[in-house]
Amino acid sequence: MSGNDDKNIIYIVGIGPGDISMMTGEVVDTIKECDAIVGYPVYLRLIESLTEGKELISTPMKQEIERCRIAYEEAGKGKKVAVVSSGDAGIYGMASLMYELLPEYPGTELYVMAGITAANSGAAVLGAPLSGDFAVISMSDLLTPFELIERRLRVAAGADMVIVLYNPSSHKRKDYLAKACEIIQDIVPADRACGYVKNIGREGQEAVALSFGELRVTEVDMFTTVYIGNSMSYIEGGKMITRRGYRK
Ligand code: SAH
């Protein structure tokens, strides 16, 4: 850990996809050294073997601003605080919101620590789908207007990028994946190699490689990351692979 003694310190850490073995050493050490851990209840449970005797502060989903303010307030009391996000804390995580609130809490210093994001932990399970350029797109329209998501999907598919979809389903909306497929079905052929991985690094991990035509009619849950291949992608032995072009 690093830091300045005169300042309150908050560590914003990505805990990886789930299993402790997939967290970086830096994040494990930091969590062990902190007094208070702030995060969504599911993530706090995933790391409970590291947090014995620590103050655990959880707020329900969708109370992100509140959760960040609690972290600042606890740090203000002189505690060493870690804010945990799944995967990487800077990728659809809490890091940017913490920075947005920082001007309101002078005297606090933030440290962001990288974690393995779902895109690359899932890719490793699926085979090697991300060997060239790829785009990560979240289907959640809570913070991004759906028209913009639609435009990004079209542009990425049109540029022959592999597309990684986060939030392909939510409590309220089970059809985000179907919608995404519908938007790009005039660009992506039905026999295009695709895949998805559910519960990466957690109990119930499941990887499926399938065609775009099959993906279009598949329903996945919110703990799933989806991969839509590009023209270099193929499936062999149940794995999804994207050629880089070494072998012609
Ligand atoms: N900060 C996280 C992403 C949060 S957005 C990260 O860097 O991984 C939430 C979405 O991430 C989920 O809807 C899902 O698409 C994906 N995701 C996160 N963890 C996952 C896991 N363990 N298995 C499968 N998908 C996961």
PDB file of C-alpha atoms and ligand atoms in Angstrom:
ATOM      1  CA  MET A   1       0.000   0.000   0.000  1.00  0.00           C
ATOM      2  CA  SER A   2       1.130   3.513  -0.602  1.00  0.00           C
ATOM      3  CA  GLY A   3      -0.191   6.804   0.672  1.00  0.00           C
ATOM      4  CA  ASN A   4       0.326  10.064   2.422  1.00  0.00           C
ATOM      5  CA  ASP A   5      -0.035  10.052   6.215  1.00  0.00           C
ATOM      6  CA  ASP A   6      -1.772  13.445   6.435  1.00  0.00           C
ATOM      7  CA  LYS A   7      -4.577  12.424   4.145  1.00  0.00           C
ATOM      8  CA  ASN A   8      -7.519  10.111   4.490  1.00  0.00           C
ATOM      9  CA  ILE A   9      -7.025   7.237   2.125  1.00  0.00           C
ATOM     10  CA  ILE A  10      -9.602   5.266   0.184  1.00  0.00           C
ATOM     11  CA  TYR A  11      -8.630   2.297  -1.959  1.00  0.00           C
ATOM     12  CA  ILE A  12     -10.964   1.490  -4.832  1.00  0.00           C
ATOM     13  CA  VAL A  13     -10.308  -2.109  -5.716  1.00  0.00           C
ATOM     14  CA  GLY A  14     -11.489  -4.585  -8.323  1.00  0.00           C
ATOM     15  CA  ILE A  15     -11.913  -8.045  -6.860  1.00  0.00           C
ATOM     16  CA  GLY A  16     -11.953  -9.907 -10.182  1.00  0.00           C
ATOM     17  CA  PRO A  17     -14.749 -12.214 -11.320  1.00  0.00           C
ATOM     18  CA  GLY A  18     -15.348 -13.996  -8.030  1.00  0.00           C
ATOM     19  CA  ASP A  19     -12.760 -16.450  -6.806  1.00  0.00           C
ATOM     20  CA  ILE A  20     -10.136 -15.086  -4.418  1.00  0.00           C
ATOM     21  CA  SER A  21      -7.426 -16.762  -6.516  1.00  0.00           C
ATOM     22  CA  MET A  22      -8.334 -14.396  -9.352  1.00  0.00           C
ATOM     23  CA  MET A  23      -7.690 -11.233  -7.329  1.00  0.00           C
ATOM     24  CA  THR A  24      -4.332  -9.506  -7.660  1.00  0.00           C
ATOM     25  CA  GLY A  25      -1.915  -9.786  -4.736  1.00  0.00           C
ATOM     26  CA  GLU A  26      -2.039  -6.001  -4.348  1.00  0.00           C
ATOM     27  CA  VAL A  27      -5.824  -6.072  -3.851  1.00  0.00           C
ATOM     28  CA  VAL A  28      -5.682  -9.014  -1.413  1.00  0.00           C
ATOM     29  CA  ASP A  29      -3.016  -7.259   0.700  1.00  0.00           C
ATOM     30  CA  THR A  30      -4.929  -3.981   0.673  1.00  0.00           C
ATOM     31  CA  ILE A  31      -8.232  -5.522   1.745  1.00  0.00           C
ATOM     32  CA  LYS A  32      -6.422  -7.298   4.587  1.00  0.00           C
ATOM     33  CA  GLU A  33      -4.924  -4.000   5.788  1.00  0.00           C
ATOM     34  CA  CYS A  34      -8.102  -1.907   5.637  1.00  0.00           C
ATOM     35  CA  ASP A  35     -10.398  -1.263   8.621  1.00  0.00           C
ATOM     36  CA  ALA A  36     -13.652  -0.865   6.720  1.00  0.00           C
ATOM     37  CA  ILE A  37     -14.839  -2.445   3.473  1.00  0.00           C
ATOM     38  CA  VAL A  38     -17.649  -0.846   1.505  1.00  0.00           C
ATOM     39  CA  GLY A  39     -19.485  -2.671  -1.261  1.00  0.00           C
ATOM     40  CA  TYR A  40     -22.534  -4.380  -2.641  1.00  0.00           C
ATOM     41  CA  PRO A  41     -23.503  -7.377  -0.401  1.00  0.00           C
ATOM     42  CA  VAL A  42     -22.776 -10.068  -3.037  1.00  0.00           C
ATOM     43  CA  TYR A  43     -19.180  -8.832  -3.441  1.00  0.00           C
ATOM     44  CA  LEU A  44     -18.636  -8.620   0.304  1.00  0.00           C
ATOM     45  CA  ARG A  45     -19.683 -12.266   0.567  1.00  0.00           C
ATOM     46  CA  LEU A  46     -17.211 -13.271  -2.147  1.00  0.00           C
ATOM     47  CA  ILE A  47     -14.314 -11.873  -0.125  1.00  0.00           C
ATOM     48  CA  GLU A  48     -15.476 -12.787   3.381  1.00  0.00           C
ATOM     49  CA  SER A  49     -12.439 -14.997   4.004  1.00  0.00           C
ATOM     50  CA  LEU A  50     -10.308 -11.811   3.858  1.00  0.00           C
ATOM     51  CA  THR A  51     -12.470  -9.540   5.978  1.00  0.00           C
ATOM     52  CA  GLU A  52     -12.853 -11.247   9.341  1.00  0.00           C
ATOM     53  CA  GLY A  53     -13.082  -8.695  12.153  1.00  0.00           C
ATOM     54  CA  LYS A  54     -13.425  -5.757   9.764  1.00  0.00           C
ATOM     55  CA  GLU A  55     -16.278  -3.354   9.533  1.00  0.00           C
ATOM     56  CA  LEU A  56     -18.387  -4.296   6.511  1.00  0.00           C
ATOM     57  CA  ILE A  57     -20.626  -1.647   5.079  1.00  0.00           C
ATOM     58  CA  SER A  58     -23.074  -2.604   2.365  1.00  0.00           C
ATOM     59  CA  THR A  59     -25.830  -0.670   0.718  1.00  0.00           C
ATOM     60  CA  PRO A  60     -28.285  -2.183  -1.748  1.00  0.00           C
ATOM     61  CA  MET A  61     -27.837  -2.027  -5.529  1.00  0.00           C
ATOM     62  CA  LYS A  62     -28.696   1.343  -7.129  1.00  0.00           C
ATOM     63  CA  GLN A  63     -27.496   3.318  -4.095  1.00  0.00           C
ATOM     64  CA  GLU A  64     -24.075   3.929  -5.535  1.00  0.00           C
ATOM     65  CA  ILE A  65     -23.798   7.611  -4.590  1.00  0.00           C
ATOM     66  CA  GLU A  66     -24.834   6.840  -1.034  1.00  0.00           C
ATOM     67  CA  ARG A  67     -22.260   4.024  -0.893  1.00  0.00           C
ATOM     68  CA  CYS A  68     -19.481   6.364  -2.046  1.00  0.00           C
ATOM     69  CA  ARG A  69     -20.417   9.021   0.511  1.00  0.00           C
ATOM     70  CA  ILE A  70     -20.311   6.432   3.285  1.00  0.00           C
ATOM     71  CA  ALA A  71     -16.775   5.518   2.178  1.00  0.00           C
ATOM     72  CA  TYR A  72     -15.703   9.169   2.362  1.00  0.00           C
ATOM     73  CA  GLU A  73     -17.328   9.605   5.783  1.00  0.00           C
ATOM     74  CA  GLU A  74     -15.657   6.503   7.216  1.00  0.00           C
ATOM     75  CA  ALA A  75     -12.293   7.587   5.832  1.00  0.00           C
ATOM     76  CA  GLY A  76     -12.910  10.979   7.460  1.00  0.00           C
ATOM     77  CA  LYS A  77     -13.006   9.213  10.833  1.00  0.00           C
ATOM     78  CA  GLY A  78      -9.434   8.079  10.215  1.00  0.00           C
ATOM     79  CA  LYS A  79     -10.226   4.542   9.042  1.00  0.00           C
ATOM     80  CA  LYS A  80      -8.473   2.913   6.116  1.00  0.00           C
ATOM     81  CA  VAL A  81     -11.296   2.192   3.701  1.00  0.00           C
ATOM     82  CA  ALA A  82     -11.584  -0.079   0.663  1.00  0.00           C
ATOM     83  CA  VAL A  83     -14.435   0.284  -1.798  1.00  0.00           C
ATOM     84  CA  VAL A  84     -14.892  -2.981  -3.679  1.00  0.00           C
ATOM     85  CA  SER A  85     -16.270  -3.538  -7.175  1.00  0.00           C
ATOM     86  CA  SER A  86     -16.461  -6.819  -9.057  1.00  0.00           C
ATOM     87  CA  GLY A  87     -14.036  -7.315 -11.920  1.00  0.00           C
ATOM     88  CA  ASP A  88     -12.163  -4.044 -12.420  1.00  0.00           C
ATOM     89  CA  ALA A  89     -13.342  -1.069 -10.356  1.00  0.00           C
ATOM     90  CA  GLY A  90     -12.855   1.314 -13.272  1.00  0.00           C
ATOM     91  CA  ILE A  91     -14.917  -0.726 -15.757  1.00  0.00           C
ATOM     92  CA  TYR A  92     -18.612  -0.083 -15.078  1.00  0.00           C
ATOM     93  CA  GLY A  93     -17.510   0.138 -11.438  1.00  0.00           C
ATOM     94  CA  MET A  94     -17.284   2.700  -8.655  1.00  0.00           C
ATOM     95  CA  ALA A  95     -13.946   4.368  -9.459  1.00  0.00           C
ATOM     96  CA  SER A  96     -15.206   7.227 -11.636  1.00  0.00           C
ATOM     97  CA  LEU A  97     -18.052   8.124  -9.280  1.00  0.00           C
ATOM     98  CA  MET A  98     -15.584   8.259  -6.385  1.00  0.00           C
ATOM     99  CA  TYR A  99     -13.463  10.733  -8.392  1.00  0.00           C
ATOM    100  CA  GLU A 100     -16.541  12.802  -9.265  1.00  0.00           C
ATOM    101  CA  LEU A 101     -17.323  13.197  -5.548  1.00  0.00           C
ATOM    102  CA  LEU A 102     -13.697  13.801  -4.500  1.00  0.00           C
ATOM    103  CA  PRO A 103     -13.863  17.646  -4.744  1.00  0.00           C
ATOM    104  CA  GLU A 104     -16.492  17.578  -1.977  1.00  0.00           C
ATOM    105  CA  TYR A 105     -14.078  15.780   0.347  1.00  0.00           C
ATOM    106  CA  PRO A 106     -10.783  17.672   0.361  1.00  0.00           C
ATOM    107  CA  GLY A 107      -8.150  15.917   2.407  1.00  0.00           C
ATOM    108  CA  THR A 108      -8.948  12.525   0.917  1.00  0.00           C
ATOM    109  CA  GLU A 109      -6.732  10.650  -1.490  1.00  0.00           C
ATOM    110  CA  LEU A 110      -7.967   7.881  -3.792  1.00  0.00           C
ATOM    111  CA  TYR A 111      -6.036   4.873  -5.071  1.00  0.00           C
ATOM    112  CA  VAL A 112      -7.548   2.675  -7.769  1.00  0.00           C
ATOM    113  CA  MET A 113      -6.294  -0.897  -8.014  1.00  0.00           C
ATOM    114  CA  ALA A 114      -6.890  -2.938 -11.157  1.00  0.00           C
ATOM    115  CA  GLY A 115      -8.820  -6.194 -11.210  1.00  0.00           C
ATOM    116  CA  ILE A 116      -9.487  -8.787 -13.888  1.00  0.00           C
ATOM    117  CA  THR A 117     -12.594  -7.676 -15.756  1.00  0.00           C
ATOM    118  CA  ALA A 118     -15.278 -10.126 -16.911  1.00  0.00           C
ATOM    119  CA  ALA A 119     -14.296  -9.648 -20.581  1.00  0.00           C
ATOM    120  CA  ASN A 120     -10.882 -11.245 -20.171  1.00  0.00           C
ATOM    121  CA  SER A 121     -11.650 -13.747 -17.410  1.00  0.00           C
ATOM    122  CA  GLY A 122     -14.583 -15.020 -19.494  1.00  0.00           C
ATOM    123  CA  ALA A 123     -12.496 -15.027 -22.674  1.00  0.00           C
ATOM    124  CA  ALA A 124      -9.976 -17.348 -21.025  1.00  0.00           C
ATOM    125  CA  VAL A 125     -12.746 -19.820 -20.170  1.00  0.00           C
ATOM    126  CA  LEU A 126     -14.242 -19.628 -23.652  1.00  0.00           C
ATOM    127  CA  GLY A 127     -10.955 -20.104 -25.557  1.00  0.00           C
ATOM    128  CA  ALA A 128      -9.283 -17.137 -27.247  1.00  0.00           C
ATOM    129  CA  PRO A 129     -12.008 -14.879 -28.631  1.00  0.00           C
ATOM    130  CA  LEU A 130     -10.292 -11.499 -28.016  1.00  0.00           C
ATOM    131  CA  SER A 131      -7.079 -11.867 -29.982  1.00  0.00           C
ATOM    132  CA  GLY A 132      -7.698  -8.810 -32.156  1.00  0.00           C
ATOM    133  CA  ASP A 133      -9.571  -5.531 -31.684  1.00  0.00           C
ATOM    134  CA  PHE A 134     -12.719  -5.774 -29.637  1.00  0.00           C
ATOM    135  CA  ALA A 135     -15.375  -3.499 -28.188  1.00  0.00           C
ATOM    136  CA  VAL A 136     -16.977  -3.845 -24.775  1.00  0.00           C
ATOM    137  CA  ILE A 137     -20.563  -2.602 -24.731  1.00  0.00           C
ATOM    138  CA  SER A 138     -22.947  -2.613 -21.781  1.00  0.00           C
ATOM    139  CA  MET A 139     -26.595  -3.209 -22.628  1.00  0.00           C
ATOM    140  CA  SER A 140     -27.774  -1.409 -19.494  1.00  0.00           C
ATOM    141  CA  ASP A 141     -29.675   1.750 -20.377  1.00  0.00           C
ATOM    142  CA  LEU A 142     -29.883   2.966 -16.781  1.00  0.00           C
ATOM    143  CA  LEU A 143     -27.067   5.457 -17.387  1.00  0.00           C
ATOM    144  CA  THR A 144     -26.715   5.401 -21.199  1.00  0.00           C
ATOM    145  CA  PRO A 145     -29.583   6.187 -23.590  1.00  0.00           C
ATOM    146  CA  PHE A 146     -30.596   3.132 -25.591  1.00  0.00           C
ATOM    147  CA  GLU A 147     -30.141   4.964 -28.930  1.00  0.00           C
ATOM    148  CA  LEU A 148     -26.460   5.435 -28.097  1.00  0.00           C
ATOM    149  CA  ILE A 149     -26.051   1.746 -27.170  1.00  0.00           C
ATOM    150  CA  GLU A 150     -27.692   0.885 -30.480  1.00  0.00           C
ATOM    151  CA  ARG A 151     -25.303   3.162 -32.407  1.00  0.00           C
ATOM    152  CA  ARG A 152     -22.251   1.716 -30.662  1.00  0.00           C
ATOM    153  CA  LEU A 153     -23.356  -1.839 -31.432  1.00  0.00           C
ATOM    154  CA  ARG A 154     -23.849  -1.049 -35.123  1.00  0.00           C
ATOM    155  CA  VAL A 155     -20.520   0.749 -35.434  1.00  0.00           C
ATOM    156  CA  ALA A 156     -18.574  -2.029 -33.670  1.00  0.00           C
ATOM    157  CA  ALA A 157     -20.215  -4.777 -35.732  1.00  0.00           C
ATOM    158  CA  GLY A 158     -19.752  -2.735 -38.920  1.00  0.00           C
ATOM    159  CA  ALA A 159     -16.029  -2.344 -38.135  1.00  0.00           C
ATOM    160  CA  ASP A 160     -15.691  -6.138 -37.783  1.00  0.00           C
ATOM    161  CA  MET A 161     -14.780  -5.939 -34.097  1.00  0.00           C
ATOM    162  CA  VAL A 162     -15.436  -8.757 -31.676  1.00  0.00           C
ATOM    163  CA  ILE A 163     -18.137  -7.442 -29.337  1.00  0.00           C
ATOM    164  CA  VAL A 164     -18.255  -8.246 -25.631  1.00  0.00           C
ATOM    165  CA  LEU A 165     -21.660  -7.558 -24.078  1.00  0.00           C
ATOM    166  CA  TYR A 166     -21.949  -6.742 -20.374  1.00  0.00           C
ATOM    167  CA  ASN A 167     -25.365  -6.593 -18.693  1.00  0.00           C
ATOM    168  CA  PRO A 168     -27.090  -8.740 -21.341  1.00  0.00           C
ATOM    169  CA  SER A 169     -30.045  -9.146 -18.969  1.00  0.00           C
ATOM    170  CA  SER A 170     -31.371  -7.445 -15.838  1.00  0.00           C
ATOM    171  CA  HIS A 171     -34.006  -8.062 -13.175  1.00  0.00           C
ATOM    172  CA  LYS A 172     -36.501  -6.033 -15.154  1.00  0.00           C
ATOM    173  CA  ARG A 173     -35.293  -6.654 -18.714  1.00  0.00           C
ATOM    174  CA  LYS A 174     -34.645 -10.205 -19.862  1.00  0.00           C
ATOM    175  CA  ASP A 175     -34.546  -9.272 -23.547  1.00  0.00           C
ATOM    176  CA  TYR A 176     -31.435  -7.080 -23.800  1.00  0.00           C
ATOM    177  CA  LEU A 177     -29.495  -9.834 -25.570  1.00  0.00           C
ATOM    178  CA  ALA A 178     -32.307 -10.445 -28.072  1.00  0.00           C
ATOM    179  CA  LYS A 179     -32.441  -6.693 -28.687  1.00  0.00           C
ATOM    180  CA  ALA A 180     -28.678  -6.470 -29.235  1.00  0.00           C
ATOM    181  CA  CYS A 181     -28.832  -9.325 -31.744  1.00  0.00           C
ATOM    182  CA  GLU A 182     -31.762  -7.747 -33.537  1.00  0.00           C
ATOM    183  CA  ILE A 183     -29.876  -4.466 -33.932  1.00  0.00           C
ATOM    184  CA  ILE A 184     -26.884  -6.099 -35.646  1.00  0.00           C
ATOM    185  CA  GLN A 185     -28.540  -9.021 -37.419  1.00  0.00           C
ATOM    186  CA  ASP A 186     -28.278  -7.301 -40.802  1.00  0.00           C
ATOM    187  CA  ILE A 187     -24.490  -6.968 -40.263  1.00  0.00           C
ATOM    188  CA  VAL A 188     -23.583 -10.242 -38.520  1.00  0.00           C
ATOM    189  CA  PRO A 189     -24.309 -13.493 -40.405  1.00  0.00           C
ATOM    190  CA  ALA A 190     -26.251 -16.280 -38.636  1.00  0.00           C
ATOM    191  CA  ASP A 191     -23.287 -18.682 -38.775  1.00  0.00           C
ATOM    192  CA  ARG A 192     -20.902 -16.241 -36.994  1.00  0.00           C
ATOM    193  CA  ALA A 193     -19.071 -17.783 -34.005  1.00  0.00           C
ATOM    194  CA  CYS A 194     -20.306 -16.477 -30.650  1.00  0.00           C
ATOM    195  CA  GLY A 195     -20.194 -17.546 -27.026  1.00  0.00           C
ATOM    196  CA  TYR A 196     -21.189 -16.727 -23.511  1.00  0.00           C
ATOM    197  CA  VAL A 197     -19.842 -17.456 -20.049  1.00  0.00           C
ATOM    198  CA  LYS A 198     -22.010 -17.532 -16.966  1.00  0.00           C
ATOM    199  CA  ASN A 199     -20.736 -17.158 -13.376  1.00  0.00           C
ATOM    200  CA  ILE A 200     -17.089 -16.702 -14.352  1.00  0.00           C
ATOM    201  CA  GLY A 201     -14.831 -17.722 -11.458  1.00  0.00           C
ATOM    202  CA  ARG A 202     -17.871 -18.533  -9.327  1.00  0.00           C
ATOM    203  CA  GLU A 203     -19.912 -21.581  -8.480  1.00  0.00           C
ATOM    204  CA  GLY A 204     -21.913 -22.703 -11.508  1.00  0.00           C
ATOM    205  CA  GLN A 205     -19.428 -21.417 -14.109  1.00  0.00           C
ATOM    206  CA  GLU A 206     -20.652 -22.411 -17.558  1.00  0.00           C
ATOM    207  CA  ALA A 207     -19.262 -21.599 -21.011  1.00  0.00           C
ATOM    208  CA  VAL A 208     -21.130 -22.121 -24.268  1.00  0.00           C
ATOM    209  CA  ALA A 209     -19.856 -21.569 -27.824  1.00  0.00           C
ATOM    210  CA  LEU A 210     -22.647 -21.226 -30.366  1.00  0.00           C
ATOM    211  CA  SER A 211     -23.611 -19.531 -33.628  1.00  0.00           C
ATOM    212  CA  PHE A 212     -25.084 -16.031 -33.837  1.00  0.00           C
ATOM    213  CA  GLY A 213     -28.337 -17.621 -35.065  1.00  0.00           C
ATOM    214  CA  GLU A 214     -28.470 -19.707 -31.867  1.00  0.00           C
ATOM    215  CA  LEU A 215     -27.433 -16.787 -29.649  1.00  0.00           C
ATOM    216  CA  ARG A 216     -30.325 -14.727 -31.018  1.00  0.00           C
ATOM    217  CA  VAL A 217     -32.833 -17.106 -29.427  1.00  0.00           C
ATOM    218  CA  THR A 218     -30.919 -17.696 -26.174  1.00  0.00           C
ATOM    219  CA  GLU A 219     -31.906 -16.097 -22.873  1.00  0.00           C
ATOM    220  CA  VAL A 220     -29.088 -15.422 -20.428  1.00  0.00           C
ATOM    221  CA  ASP A 221     -29.068 -13.959 -16.936  1.00  0.00           C
ATOM    222  CA  MET A 222     -27.319 -10.884 -15.562  1.00  0.00           C
ATOM    223  CA  PHE A 223     -24.271 -12.878 -14.379  1.00  0.00           C
ATOM    224  CA  THR A 224     -23.325 -13.671 -17.963  1.00  0.00           C
ATOM    225  CA  THR A 225     -20.845 -12.109 -20.387  1.00  0.00           C
ATOM    226  CA  VAL A 226     -21.556 -12.536 -24.098  1.00  0.00           C
ATOM    227  CA  TYR A 227     -19.081 -12.614 -27.011  1.00  0.00           C
ATOM    228  CA  ILE A 228     -20.071 -11.948 -30.620  1.00  0.00           C
ATOM    229  CA  GLY A 229     -17.248 -12.936 -32.918  1.00  0.00           C
ATOM    230  CA  ASN A 230     -15.867 -11.135 -35.951  1.00  0.00           C
ATOM    231  CA  SER A 231     -15.149 -12.550 -39.414  1.00  0.00           C
ATOM    232  CA  MET A 232     -11.972 -14.244 -38.057  1.00  0.00           C
ATOM    233  CA  SER A 233     -13.771 -16.080 -35.227  1.00  0.00           C
ATOM    234  CA  TYR A 234     -14.560 -19.798 -35.275  1.00  0.00           C
ATOM    235  CA  ILE A 235     -15.590 -22.610 -32.967  1.00  0.00           C
ATOM    236  CA  GLU A 236     -13.594 -25.787 -32.544  1.00  0.00           C
ATOM    237  CA  GLY A 237     -13.798 -28.418 -29.827  1.00  0.00           C
ATOM    238  CA  GLY A 238     -16.376 -26.310 -28.009  1.00  0.00           C
ATOM    239  CA  LYS A 239     -14.024 -23.314 -27.819  1.00  0.00           C
ATOM    240  CA  MET A 240     -14.484 -19.892 -29.411  1.00  0.00           C
ATOM    241  CA  ILE A 241     -11.323 -18.642 -31.072  1.00  0.00           C
ATOM    242  CA  THR A 242     -10.524 -15.532 -33.093  1.00  0.00           C
ATOM    243  CA  ARG A 243      -7.634 -15.950 -35.507  1.00  0.00           C
ATOM    244  CA  ARG A 244      -5.022 -13.219 -35.462  1.00  0.00           C
ATOM    245  CA  GLY A 245      -3.805 -14.016 -38.947  1.00  0.00           C
ATOM    246  CA  TYR A 246      -0.446 -15.694 -38.204  1.00  0.00           C
ATOM    247  CA  ARG A 247      -1.507 -18.698 -40.290  1.00  0.00           C
ATOM    248  CA  LYS A 248      -3.056 -17.883 -43.635  1.00  0.00           C
TER     249      LYS A 248
HETATM  250  N1  SAH B   1     -16.802  -4.062 -13.001  1.00  0.00           N
HETATM  251  C1  SAH B   1     -17.251  -5.322 -13.583  1.00  0.00           C
HETATM  252  C2  SAH B   1     -18.421  -5.161 -14.534  1.00  0.00           C
HETATM  253  C3  SAH B   1     -19.713  -4.719 -13.890  1.00  0.00           C
HETATM  254  S1  SAH B   1     -21.050  -4.642 -15.044  1.00  0.00           S
HETATM  255  C4  SAH B   1     -16.054  -5.986 -14.314  1.00  0.00           C
HETATM  256  O1  SAH B   1     -15.043  -5.313 -14.561  1.00  0.00           O
HETATM  257  O2  SAH B   1     -16.138  -7.190 -14.616  1.00  0.00           O
HETATM  258  C5  SAH B   1     -21.876  -6.154 -14.674  1.00  0.00           C
HETATM  259  C6  SAH B   1     -21.770  -7.135 -15.827  1.00  0.00           C
HETATM  260  O3  SAH B   1     -20.448  -7.663 -15.886  1.00  0.00           O
HETATM  261  C7  SAH B   1     -22.670  -8.361 -15.692  1.00  0.00           C
HETATM  262  O4  SAH B   1     -23.993  -8.099 -16.149  1.00  0.00           O
HETATM  263  C8  SAH B   1     -21.960  -9.359 -16.576  1.00  0.00           C
HETATM  264  O5  SAH B   1     -22.241  -9.117 -17.935  1.00  0.00           O
HETATM  265  C9  SAH B   1     -20.488  -9.013 -16.319  1.00  0.00           C
HETATM  266  N2  SAH B   1     -19.916  -9.849 -15.234  1.00  0.00           N
HETATM  267  C10 SAH B   1     -19.336  -9.400 -14.107  1.00  0.00           C
HETATM  268  N3  SAH B   1     -18.893 -10.433 -13.345  1.00  0.00           N
HETATM  269  C11 SAH B   1     -19.204 -11.568 -14.024  1.00  0.00           C
HETATM  270  C12 SAH B   1     -19.009 -12.972 -13.750  1.00  0.00           C
HETATM  271  N4  SAH B   1     -18.405 -13.379 -12.635  1.00  0.00           N
HETATM  272  N5  SAH B   1     -19.451 -13.854 -14.666  1.00  0.00           N
HETATM  273  C13 SAH B   1     -20.058 -13.440 -15.799  1.00  0.00           C
HETATM  274  N6  SAH B   1     -20.273 -12.145 -16.107  1.00  0.00           N
HETATM  275  C14 SAH B   1     -19.854 -11.212 -15.231  1.00  0.00           C
END
